[in-house]
Short mmCIF file of C-alpha atoms in Angstrom, two decimals:
data_model
loop_
_atom_site.label_atom_id
_atom_site.label_comp_id
_atom_site.label_asym_id
_atom_site.label_seq_id
_atom_site.Cartn_x
_atom_site.Cartn_y
_atom_site.Cartn_z
CA MET A 1424 27.13 -59.54 112.85
CA THR A 1425 30.10 -60.93 110.98
CA VAL A 1426 32.35 -61.78 113.84
CA VAL A 1427 34.69 -64.59 112.93
CA ASP A 1428 33.68 -67.55 115.06
CA LYS A 1429 35.99 -70.21 113.72
CA SER A 1430 39.69 -70.50 113.18
CA VAL A 1431 39.83 -71.63 109.57
CA ALA A 1432 38.89 -69.54 106.53
CA ILE A 1433 38.00 -70.63 103.03
CA PRO A 1434 38.57 -68.39 99.98
CA GLY A 1435 35.67 -65.99 99.65
CA ASP A 1436 34.66 -66.12 103.34
CA LEU A 1437 33.43 -62.83 104.71
CA LEU A 1438 35.75 -61.83 107.56
CA SER A 1439 34.71 -58.32 108.56
CA ASP A 1440 32.59 -55.34 107.55
CA ASP A 1441 35.41 -52.99 108.44
CA ALA A 1442 37.72 -52.51 105.46
CA SER A 1443 40.45 -50.95 107.60
CA ARG A 1444 41.08 -54.31 109.27
CA ALA A 1445 42.14 -56.02 106.06
CA GLY A 1446 45.53 -57.68 106.57
CA GLU A 1447 47.70 -60.12 104.66
CA GLY A 1448 45.86 -62.84 102.74
CA THR A 1449 42.63 -60.88 102.50
CA TYR A 1450 41.01 -58.59 99.97
CA VAL A 1451 38.46 -55.81 100.14
CA GLU A 1452 35.40 -55.56 97.96
CA ASP A 1453 32.54 -53.12 98.53
CA GLY A 1454 34.04 -52.12 101.86
CA LYS A 1455 34.07 -55.68 103.19
CA VAL A 1456 36.97 -57.97 103.95
CA TYR A 1457 37.12 -61.44 102.40
CA ALA A 1458 39.63 -64.30 102.62
CA HIS A 1459 42.00 -65.01 99.77
CA TYR A 1460 43.31 -68.31 101.07
CA TYR A 1461 42.31 -71.53 102.71
CA GLY A 1462 44.08 -70.90 105.97
CA ILE A 1463 44.13 -70.02 109.61
CA ILE A 1464 42.58 -66.77 110.76
CA ASN A 1465 44.80 -64.49 112.79
CA ASP A 1466 42.36 -62.04 114.34
CA ARG A 1467 44.26 -59.15 115.94
CA GLU A 1468 43.95 -55.45 115.00
CA LYS A 1469 44.23 -56.62 111.41
CA ILE A 1470 42.69 -59.84 110.22
CA LYS A 1471 45.30 -61.98 108.53
CA ILE A 1472 44.95 -65.33 106.79
CA ILE A 1473 47.93 -67.63 107.04
CA PRO A 1474 47.66 -70.29 104.34
CA ILE A 1475 47.89 -73.85 105.66
CA THR A 1476 50.22 -74.82 102.85
CA SER A 1477 51.76 -72.68 100.15
CA LYS A 1478 54.92 -72.30 98.16
CA TYR A 1479 57.62 -69.95 99.40
CA ILE A 1480 57.54 -66.67 97.50
CA PRO A 1481 60.72 -64.59 97.88
CA LYS A 1482 60.48 -61.25 99.70
CA ARG A 1483 63.10 -58.54 99.98
CA ASN A 1484 65.26 -58.79 103.13
CA ASP A 1485 64.38 -62.42 103.83
CA VAL A 1486 67.30 -64.55 104.95
CA ILE A 1487 67.32 -67.76 102.94
CA ILE A 1488 69.31 -70.96 102.52
CA GLY A 1489 69.91 -71.72 98.87
CA ILE A 1490 71.53 -74.44 96.81
CA VAL A 1491 73.62 -73.59 93.75
CA THR A 1492 72.02 -75.21 90.71
CA ASP A 1493 73.94 -73.57 87.88
CA ILE A 1494 76.65 -71.08 87.08
CA GLY A 1495 75.98 -68.38 84.49
CA PHE A 1496 78.28 -65.75 82.96
CA SER A 1497 78.43 -63.61 86.06
CA ASN A 1498 75.78 -65.14 88.31
CA TRP A 1499 75.16 -68.23 90.30
CA ILE A 1500 71.65 -69.58 89.94
CA ILE A 1501 70.32 -70.56 93.31
CA ASP A 1502 67.42 -72.81 94.22
CA ILE A 1503 65.63 -71.19 97.14
CA ASN A 1504 62.93 -73.81 97.74
CA SER A 1505 60.49 -71.75 95.72
CA PRO A 1506 59.02 -71.83 92.22
CA TYR A 1507 61.25 -68.84 91.50
CA ASP A 1508 65.02 -69.20 91.14
CA ALA A 1509 67.30 -66.56 92.59
CA LEU A 1510 70.47 -64.99 91.20
CA LEU A 1511 73.64 -64.29 93.09
CA HIS A 1512 75.79 -61.87 91.14
CA ILE A 1513 79.56 -62.23 91.28
CA SER A 1514 79.87 -58.79 92.87
CA GLU A 1515 77.62 -59.86 95.75
CA TYR A 1516 80.03 -62.62 96.78
CA PRO A 1517 82.00 -61.67 99.93
CA GLU A 1518 85.31 -61.65 98.04
CA ARG A 1519 86.24 -60.04 94.77
CA LEU A 1520 86.27 -62.74 92.11
CA GLU A 1521 86.91 -62.98 88.41
CA MET A 1522 84.43 -64.67 86.14
CA TYR A 1523 86.71 -67.56 85.24
CA ASN A 1524 87.17 -68.78 88.79
CA MET A 1525 83.60 -68.55 90.04
CA SER A 1526 83.29 -72.31 90.23
CA LYS A 1527 86.41 -72.55 92.40
CA HIS A 1528 84.70 -70.63 95.17
CA LEU A 1529 81.11 -71.73 94.93
CA ARG A 1530 80.30 -74.94 93.12
CA ILE A 1531 77.09 -76.51 91.93
CA GLY A 1532 75.40 -78.32 94.79
CA GLU A 1533 76.85 -76.11 97.49
CA MET A 1534 74.66 -74.51 100.06
CA ILE A 1535 74.69 -70.86 100.96
CA MET A 1536 73.08 -68.62 103.49
CA ALA A 1537 72.26 -65.29 101.89
CA HIS A 1538 69.73 -62.56 102.00
CA ILE A 1539 67.39 -61.30 99.34
CA SER A 1540 68.49 -57.86 98.21
CA ASP A 1541 65.79 -57.30 95.63
CA VAL A 1542 62.69 -58.82 94.07
CA ASP A 1543 61.32 -56.98 91.05
CA TYR A 1544 57.82 -56.97 89.57
CA LYS A 1545 58.72 -59.92 87.34
CA MET A 1546 59.84 -61.77 90.48
CA LYS A 1547 63.47 -61.67 89.40
CA THR A 1548 65.12 -62.36 92.74
CA GLU A 1549 68.59 -61.17 93.60
CA LEU A 1550 70.68 -62.32 96.52
CA THR A 1551 73.60 -60.87 98.38
CA MET A 1552 76.18 -62.51 100.60
CA GLN A 1553 77.65 -59.24 101.81
CA ASP A 1554 75.94 -59.57 105.11
CA GLU A 1555 76.92 -60.64 108.60
CA HIS A 1556 75.21 -64.04 108.69
CA ALA A 1557 75.80 -64.86 105.04
CA GLY A 1558 78.21 -67.61 104.12
CA ILE A 1559 78.75 -70.99 102.57
CA LEU A 1560 77.34 -73.84 104.60
CA ARG A 1561 79.69 -76.79 104.52
CA ASN A 1562 79.30 -79.76 106.85
CA GLY A 1563 76.14 -79.84 108.89
CA ARG A 1564 72.65 -80.99 108.23
CA LEU A 1565 69.81 -79.42 106.28
CA ILE A 1566 66.15 -80.06 106.91
CA GLU A 1567 63.19 -78.62 105.09
CA ILE A 1568 59.91 -77.75 106.73
CA SER A 1569 56.97 -75.74 105.47
CA HIS A 1570 57.92 -72.05 105.32
CA ASN A 1571 54.51 -71.23 106.80
CA ARG A 1572 55.66 -72.78 110.08
CA ILE A 1573 58.89 -70.83 110.42
CA PRO A 1574 57.27 -68.25 112.74
CA ARG A 1575 56.28 -71.10 115.08
CA LEU A 1576 59.81 -72.51 115.01
CA ILE A 1577 61.18 -69.12 116.00
CA GLY A 1578 58.45 -68.48 118.55
CA ARG A 1579 57.42 -65.19 120.07
CA ASN A 1580 60.56 -63.06 120.43
CA GLY A 1581 62.59 -66.12 119.53
CA SER A 1582 61.45 -68.14 122.56
CA MET A 1583 61.25 -71.47 120.74
CA ILE A 1584 64.50 -71.23 118.84
CA ASN A 1585 66.37 -69.98 121.92
CA MET A 1586 65.15 -72.98 123.87
CA LEU A 1587 66.30 -75.35 121.11
CA HIS A 1588 69.71 -73.67 121.04
CA LYS A 1589 70.09 -73.97 124.77
CA GLU A 1590 68.79 -77.52 125.21
CA CYS A 1591 70.32 -79.14 122.15
CA LYS A 1592 73.70 -77.42 122.32
CA CYS A 1593 74.14 -77.14 118.58
CA LYS A 1594 74.12 -74.45 115.93
CA ILE A 1595 70.74 -73.91 114.29
CA PHE A 1596 70.16 -71.49 111.44
CA VAL A 1597 66.58 -70.90 110.44
CA ALA A 1598 65.89 -69.41 107.02
CA GLN A 1599 62.65 -67.80 105.88
CA ASN A 1600 62.28 -70.23 102.98
CA GLY A 1601 61.64 -73.21 105.23
CA ARG A 1602 65.17 -74.57 105.33
CA VAL A 1603 66.91 -75.15 108.62
CA TRP A 1604 70.61 -75.85 108.87
CA LEU A 1605 72.11 -77.53 111.94
CA SER A 1606 75.62 -78.38 112.96
CA GLY A 1607 77.20 -79.84 116.06
CA ARG A 1608 77.54 -83.26 117.62
CA GLU A 1609 75.53 -86.00 115.89
CA GLU A 1610 73.33 -86.83 118.92
CA ASN A 1611 72.55 -83.20 119.58
CA VAL A 1612 71.65 -82.54 115.97
CA ASP A 1613 69.48 -85.68 115.95
CA LEU A 1614 67.50 -84.42 118.90
CA ALA A 1615 67.16 -80.92 117.46
CA CYS A 1616 65.92 -82.38 114.15
CA GLU A 1617 63.31 -84.45 115.92
CA ALA A 1618 62.13 -81.43 117.87
CA ILE A 1619 61.92 -79.30 114.71
CA LEU A 1620 59.95 -81.94 112.83
CA LYS A 1621 57.64 -82.16 115.83
CA ILE A 1622 57.11 -78.40 115.65
CA ASP A 1623 56.42 -78.71 111.93
CA ASN A 1624 53.79 -81.39 112.55
CA GLU A 1625 52.06 -79.68 115.44
CA ALA A 1626 52.53 -76.06 114.37
CA HIS A 1627 48.86 -75.14 114.58
CA THR A 1628 48.24 -76.47 118.09
CA SER A 1629 48.36 -74.33 121.20
CA GLY A 1630 50.79 -74.82 124.08
CA LEU A 1631 53.44 -75.97 121.64
CA THR A 1632 56.40 -74.37 123.41
CA ASP A 1633 55.52 -76.24 126.61
CA ARG A 1634 55.19 -79.53 124.80
CA ILE A 1635 58.51 -79.11 123.04
CA SER A 1636 60.16 -78.16 126.31
CA GLU A 1637 58.77 -81.34 127.86
CA PHE A 1638 59.96 -83.38 124.86
CA LEU A 1639 63.46 -81.97 125.26
CA MET A 1640 63.46 -82.68 129.01
CA VAL A 1641 62.50 -86.32 128.48
CA ASN A 1642 65.20 -86.81 125.86
CA LYS A 1643 67.87 -84.78 127.61
CA GLY A 1644 69.91 -87.86 128.45
CA ARG A 1645 70.65 -88.48 124.78
CA ILE A 1646 72.81 -85.44 124.22
CA SER A 1647 76.30 -84.56 125.34
CA MET B 876 22.71 -100.24 77.80
CA ASN B 877 19.88 -98.33 79.39
CA ALA B 878 16.91 -97.76 77.14
CA LYS B 879 14.81 -94.65 77.18
CA PRO B 880 12.37 -94.83 80.06
CA GLU B 881 8.71 -94.21 79.23
CA LYS B 882 8.28 -91.61 81.91
CA PHE B 883 10.94 -89.67 83.79
CA ILE B 884 8.73 -88.37 86.53
CA ILE B 885 6.20 -90.52 88.32
CA ASP B 886 4.08 -89.00 91.12
CA GLY B 887 6.41 -86.00 91.28
CA LEU B 888 9.49 -88.14 91.86
CA ARG B 889 12.30 -88.94 89.44
CA LEU B 890 13.65 -92.33 88.42
CA ASP B 891 16.00 -92.46 91.39
CA GLY B 892 13.40 -91.15 93.81
CA ARG B 893 14.59 -87.55 93.96
CA ARG B 894 12.36 -84.51 93.83
CA PRO B 895 12.95 -82.30 90.76
CA ASP B 896 14.99 -79.77 92.75
CA GLU B 897 17.14 -82.25 94.64
CA LEU B 898 20.84 -82.97 94.16
CA ARG B 899 22.29 -86.45 94.05
CA PRO B 900 24.17 -87.59 97.18
CA LEU B 901 27.42 -85.65 97.42
CA LYS B 902 30.63 -86.61 99.16
CA ILE B 903 33.78 -84.48 99.14
CA SER B 904 37.13 -85.10 100.80
CA ALA B 905 40.02 -82.67 100.50
CA GLY B 906 43.73 -83.35 100.76
CA VAL B 907 43.66 -87.00 99.74
CA LEU B 908 46.86 -87.11 97.67
CA LYS B 909 50.24 -86.72 99.29
CA ARG B 910 52.36 -85.88 96.25
CA ALA B 911 50.10 -83.19 94.83
CA ASP B 912 50.12 -79.68 96.30
CA GLY B 913 46.36 -79.83 96.64
CA SER B 914 43.79 -82.51 95.96
CA CYS B 915 40.18 -83.50 96.30
CA TYR B 916 38.10 -86.62 95.77
CA LEU B 917 34.45 -86.09 94.99
CA GLU B 918 31.45 -88.32 94.47
CA LEU B 919 28.22 -86.98 93.09
CA GLY B 920 25.72 -89.75 92.51
CA ALA B 921 27.43 -92.20 90.17
CA ASN B 922 30.27 -89.78 89.38
CA LYS B 923 33.66 -90.34 90.96
CA VAL B 924 36.30 -87.74 90.23
CA MET B 925 39.76 -87.00 91.56
CA ALA B 926 41.30 -83.56 91.21
CA ALA B 927 44.97 -82.72 91.79
CA VAL B 928 46.58 -79.30 91.72
CA TYR B 929 50.28 -78.62 91.25
CA GLY B 930 51.78 -75.22 91.67
CA PRO B 931 52.33 -72.43 91.40
CA ARG B 932 55.30 -73.88 89.58
CA GLN B 933 57.56 -73.11 86.65
CA VAL B 934 56.05 -73.26 83.20
CA HIS B 935 57.18 -75.88 80.74
CA PRO B 936 57.31 -75.34 77.81
CA ARG B 937 58.80 -71.94 78.55
CA HIS B 938 57.10 -70.08 75.67
CA MET B 939 53.76 -70.53 77.42
CA GLN B 940 54.78 -68.41 80.38
CA ASP B 941 53.38 -64.95 80.91
CA ALA B 942 55.76 -62.34 82.33
CA THR B 943 52.97 -60.50 84.12
CA LYS B 944 50.83 -63.24 85.60
CA ALA B 945 50.41 -66.93 86.25
CA ILE B 946 48.71 -69.18 83.73
CA VAL B 947 46.07 -71.71 84.68
CA ARG B 948 46.12 -75.08 82.94
CA TYR B 949 43.30 -77.53 83.33
CA ARG B 950 43.13 -81.06 82.06
CA TYR B 951 39.90 -82.98 82.14
CA ASN B 952 40.43 -86.64 81.45
CA MET B 953 38.18 -89.64 81.50
CA ALA B 954 39.66 -92.95 82.56
CA SER B 955 39.19 -95.73 80.03
CA PHE B 956 37.14 -97.64 82.61
CA SER B 957 34.94 -94.69 83.54
CA VAL B 958 32.14 -95.63 81.16
CA GLY B 959 30.28 -98.80 80.18
CA ASP B 960 32.09 -99.48 76.93
CA ARG B 961 35.80 -98.93 77.30
CA LYS B 962 36.69 -95.37 76.35
CA ARG B 963 39.68 -94.99 74.08
CA PRO B 964 42.22 -93.33 76.40
CA GLY B 965 43.66 -89.89 75.77
CA PRO B 966 42.25 -86.51 74.91
CA ASP B 967 39.49 -86.38 72.33
CA ARG B 968 37.40 -83.57 70.89
CA ARG B 969 34.98 -83.66 73.80
CA SER B 970 37.51 -83.65 76.62
CA ILE B 971 39.59 -80.93 74.99
CA GLU B 972 36.51 -78.73 74.87
CA ILE B 973 35.59 -79.52 78.47
CA SER B 974 39.14 -78.75 79.61
CA LYS B 975 38.89 -75.40 77.86
CA VAL B 976 35.55 -74.31 79.32
CA CYS B 977 36.49 -75.50 82.81
CA ARG B 978 39.79 -73.65 82.63
CA ASP B 979 37.87 -70.52 81.72
CA ALA B 980 35.54 -71.13 84.65
CA PHE B 981 38.51 -70.60 87.00
CA GLN B 982 40.13 -67.62 85.28
CA PRO B 983 38.09 -64.99 87.17
CA VAL B 984 38.69 -66.43 90.66
CA VAL B 985 42.38 -67.30 90.68
CA ILE B 986 44.56 -64.31 91.58
CA LYS B 987 47.02 -64.81 88.75
CA GLU B 988 48.87 -61.53 89.26
CA ARG B 989 50.38 -62.93 92.45
CA HIS B 990 52.63 -65.29 90.56
CA PRO B 991 54.09 -63.84 87.37
CA ARG B 992 55.78 -66.41 85.10
CA LEU B 993 54.33 -69.43 86.89
CA ALA B 994 51.68 -72.02 86.11
CA ILE B 995 48.91 -73.50 88.19
CA ASP B 996 48.16 -76.97 86.89
CA VAL B 997 44.84 -78.65 87.55
CA PHE B 998 44.28 -82.29 86.66
CA VAL B 999 40.82 -83.77 86.84
CA GLU B 1000 40.49 -87.50 86.40
CA VAL B 1001 37.04 -88.94 85.95
CA LEU B 1002 37.17 -92.42 87.45
CA GLN B 1003 33.51 -93.19 86.98
CA ALA B 1004 31.15 -91.16 84.84
CA GLY B 1005 27.41 -90.81 85.34
CA ALA B 1006 26.22 -87.53 83.82
CA GLY B 1007 27.53 -84.17 84.95
CA THR B 1008 31.23 -84.98 85.06
CA ARG B 1009 32.31 -81.47 84.09
CA THR B 1010 30.37 -79.96 86.98
CA ALA B 1011 31.71 -82.60 89.38
CA GLY B 1012 35.20 -81.89 88.04
CA ILE B 1013 34.87 -78.14 88.61
CA ASN B 1014 33.61 -78.68 92.15
CA ALA B 1015 36.53 -80.98 92.95
CA ALA B 1016 39.11 -78.75 91.24
CA SER B 1017 37.89 -75.78 93.22
CA VAL B 1018 38.46 -77.56 96.54
CA ALA B 1019 41.84 -78.86 95.34
CA LEU B 1020 42.93 -75.33 94.39
CA ALA B 1021 42.03 -74.04 97.85
CA ASP B 1022 43.84 -77.01 99.41
CA ALA B 1023 46.97 -76.14 97.41
CA GLY B 1024 47.04 -72.71 99.04
CA ILE B 1025 46.31 -70.81 95.83
CA ALA B 1026 44.99 -67.28 96.33
CA MET B 1027 41.43 -67.10 95.08
CA LYS B 1028 38.55 -64.66 95.19
CA SER B 1029 36.23 -67.48 96.13
CA LEU B 1030 35.54 -71.11 95.44
CA VAL B 1031 33.64 -72.02 92.28
CA ALA B 1032 30.56 -74.21 92.51
CA SER B 1033 28.94 -75.89 89.57
CA CYS B 1034 25.70 -77.69 88.90
CA ALA B 1035 23.46 -78.63 85.97
CA VAL B 1036 19.76 -78.16 85.34
CA GLY B 1037 17.75 -79.84 82.62
CA LYS B 1038 14.30 -80.65 81.31
CA VAL B 1039 12.57 -84.01 81.18
CA ASP B 1040 8.86 -84.63 80.62
CA ASP B 1041 8.50 -80.84 80.28
CA THR B 1042 9.64 -80.45 83.89
CA LEU B 1043 12.80 -78.70 85.05
CA VAL B 1044 15.08 -80.99 87.03
CA LEU B 1045 18.26 -80.24 88.96
CA ASP B 1046 21.48 -82.24 88.61
CA LEU B 1047 20.64 -84.64 85.81
CA MET B 1048 21.38 -88.31 86.10
CA LYS B 1049 22.38 -90.54 83.21
CA GLU B 1050 18.97 -91.35 81.71
CA GLU B 1051 17.78 -87.77 82.03
CA ASP B 1052 20.94 -86.53 80.38
CA ASN B 1053 20.76 -89.03 77.51
CA TYR B 1054 17.08 -88.81 76.68
CA GLY B 1055 15.97 -85.52 78.23
CA GLN B 1056 14.90 -82.38 76.41
CA ALA B 1057 17.60 -80.05 77.69
CA ASP B 1058 20.78 -79.96 79.76
CA MET B 1059 22.37 -76.78 81.06
CA PRO B 1060 25.49 -76.91 83.24
CA ILE B 1061 26.52 -73.71 84.97
CA ALA B 1062 29.41 -72.70 87.23
CA VAL B 1063 29.18 -69.68 89.50
CA ILE B 1064 31.09 -67.74 92.10
CA PRO B 1065 28.68 -68.46 94.95
CA THR B 1066 29.53 -65.41 97.03
CA THR B 1067 28.74 -62.91 94.29
CA GLY B 1068 26.52 -64.88 91.92
CA GLU B 1069 28.78 -64.23 88.94
CA ILE B 1070 28.63 -66.85 86.19
CA THR B 1071 31.87 -68.43 85.03
CA LEU B 1072 30.46 -71.22 82.86
CA LEU B 1073 27.17 -71.63 81.10
CA GLN B 1074 26.46 -74.18 78.43
CA MET B 1075 23.25 -75.60 77.11
CA ASP B 1076 22.06 -78.25 74.76
CA GLY B 1077 18.43 -78.95 73.93
CA HIS B 1078 15.67 -76.40 74.14
CA LEU B 1079 14.31 -74.28 76.96
CA THR B 1080 11.79 -71.47 76.74
CA ARG B 1081 12.79 -68.08 78.06
CA ASP B 1082 10.80 -68.63 81.27
CA GLU B 1083 12.21 -72.10 81.77
CA PHE B 1084 15.69 -70.70 81.34
CA GLY B 1085 15.00 -68.17 84.10
CA THR B 1086 13.57 -70.61 86.63
CA GLY B 1087 16.05 -73.34 85.66
CA PHE B 1088 18.90 -70.95 86.21
CA LYS B 1089 17.61 -70.10 89.67
CA MET B 1090 17.32 -73.80 90.52
CA ALA B 1091 20.89 -74.43 89.39
CA MET B 1092 22.06 -71.43 91.41
CA GLU B 1093 20.48 -72.89 94.55
CA GLY B 1094 22.12 -76.23 93.77
CA CYS B 1095 25.46 -74.44 93.54
CA GLN B 1096 24.89 -72.84 96.93
CA LYS B 1097 24.32 -76.27 98.47
CA ILE B 1098 27.44 -77.61 96.81
CA HIS B 1099 29.39 -74.59 98.03
CA GLU B 1100 28.40 -75.43 101.62
CA ALA B 1101 29.61 -79.01 101.11
CA GLN B 1102 32.91 -77.75 99.68
CA LYS B 1103 33.49 -75.48 102.66
CA GLU B 1104 32.63 -78.28 105.02
CA ALA B 1105 35.10 -80.62 103.32
CA LEU B 1106 37.91 -78.09 103.68
CA ALA B 1107 37.07 -77.41 107.32
CA LYS B 1108 37.01 -81.16 107.98
CA CYS B 1109 40.35 -81.62 106.24
CA TYR B 1110 41.87 -79.03 108.57
CA GLN B 1111 40.33 -80.78 111.56
CA MET B 1112 41.94 -84.05 110.46
CA LYS B 1113 45.33 -82.41 110.26
CA ASP B 1114 44.64 -80.91 113.66
CA ASP B 1115 44.09 -84.32 115.22
CA GLY B 1116 47.43 -85.36 113.83
CA GLY B 1117 45.73 -88.08 111.82
CA GLU B 1118 46.37 -88.99 108.23
CA GLN B 1119 43.31 -88.66 106.13
CA VAL B 1120 42.15 -91.95 104.72
CA GLY B 1121 39.37 -92.37 102.19
CA GLU B 1122 36.28 -94.06 103.51
#
């Protein structure tokens, strides 16, 4: 009787009578599942609601791209494109450093790739750079898209991102917080940026991978 | 400006031709502001209100933050040109009170525990006032909150009921509000019927209160449908790749 017949949910919408199907973005009351967000319904075994727009909220083990905003006594304070700031402790830097020369290695305004080692109940977020893909990102280009669309940019089993890598012949790092870092030849990066912004704009449409593939084919002549 | 009419209800119809249980024409569009995280423009009869939501975002001043949950801030403001005689701009006793009761109307629906230490800021600007601005503001703010991607239990719908010529009327217009016998705005969670705001001035008997409340509840249900429709339409617009433009 309460089969979901449309793709968009509004907070308070009844989604299912079966409480065991409650997924992310839903809540259960009196054994029924309701929507928490204004978002797109993902109706698999579990019903999930993916908000159309929302702020990035840090989660443990996410890989993020951050920008150093301040240096504390033994931490760097990192902007992670979220209402919450993150902390990178001196001991989580790949090399052993002393407090007095922190700013020699990582300065305000620099960009890092790191992963979230812990988020506590007060949303105090801690980062670590002792990780294989962690590092400082110098030279290259950063673009920001909505973090809700990152799964589309990666594609199923990485299909979308692999295609971009192959066709644009440049380095692309995608972080969970909606930041994408690219480096390579100017023309190649230009094309990759355009493709990514196209994905961001058309994230909710079907057949996206095919359309992006077509877009890359048409513009193939621009890259070297 | 407008004098007290001799009769409010003639042949069962009100001054503007509505039946006693009819709402004024309602128009809602979501996602109208680019810079805000969520927004909504709403017209209800002569009322024109714009709601913008920012957040969740960091709390300034810092001492207001709550380590365990988000805080909701709500500002109801009337533009100086929203009424006949120019209104002196800025918060006054009335708008501070309205901000407070409207803020409280949202406390039970917003899932504040999701965002410790943050604030959800709601700004409601009344561009043109014509009786029932607080209810119009709540309806718009509710859509704007959903548009901002804030986790909520449900939307909130709000509507007023009043009494003129000893008859209960839904969604008062200006004359009815100014010279009527009673005015009772309510805000509810339409899915559960819980009340989040209830105010009254004037006098109603116990029976009138009961039936009036039911009328207002039905009004809220209708408004809730319109809110849902506006959000669905906003998504459709984004789907077509078109920018939403006000009509």
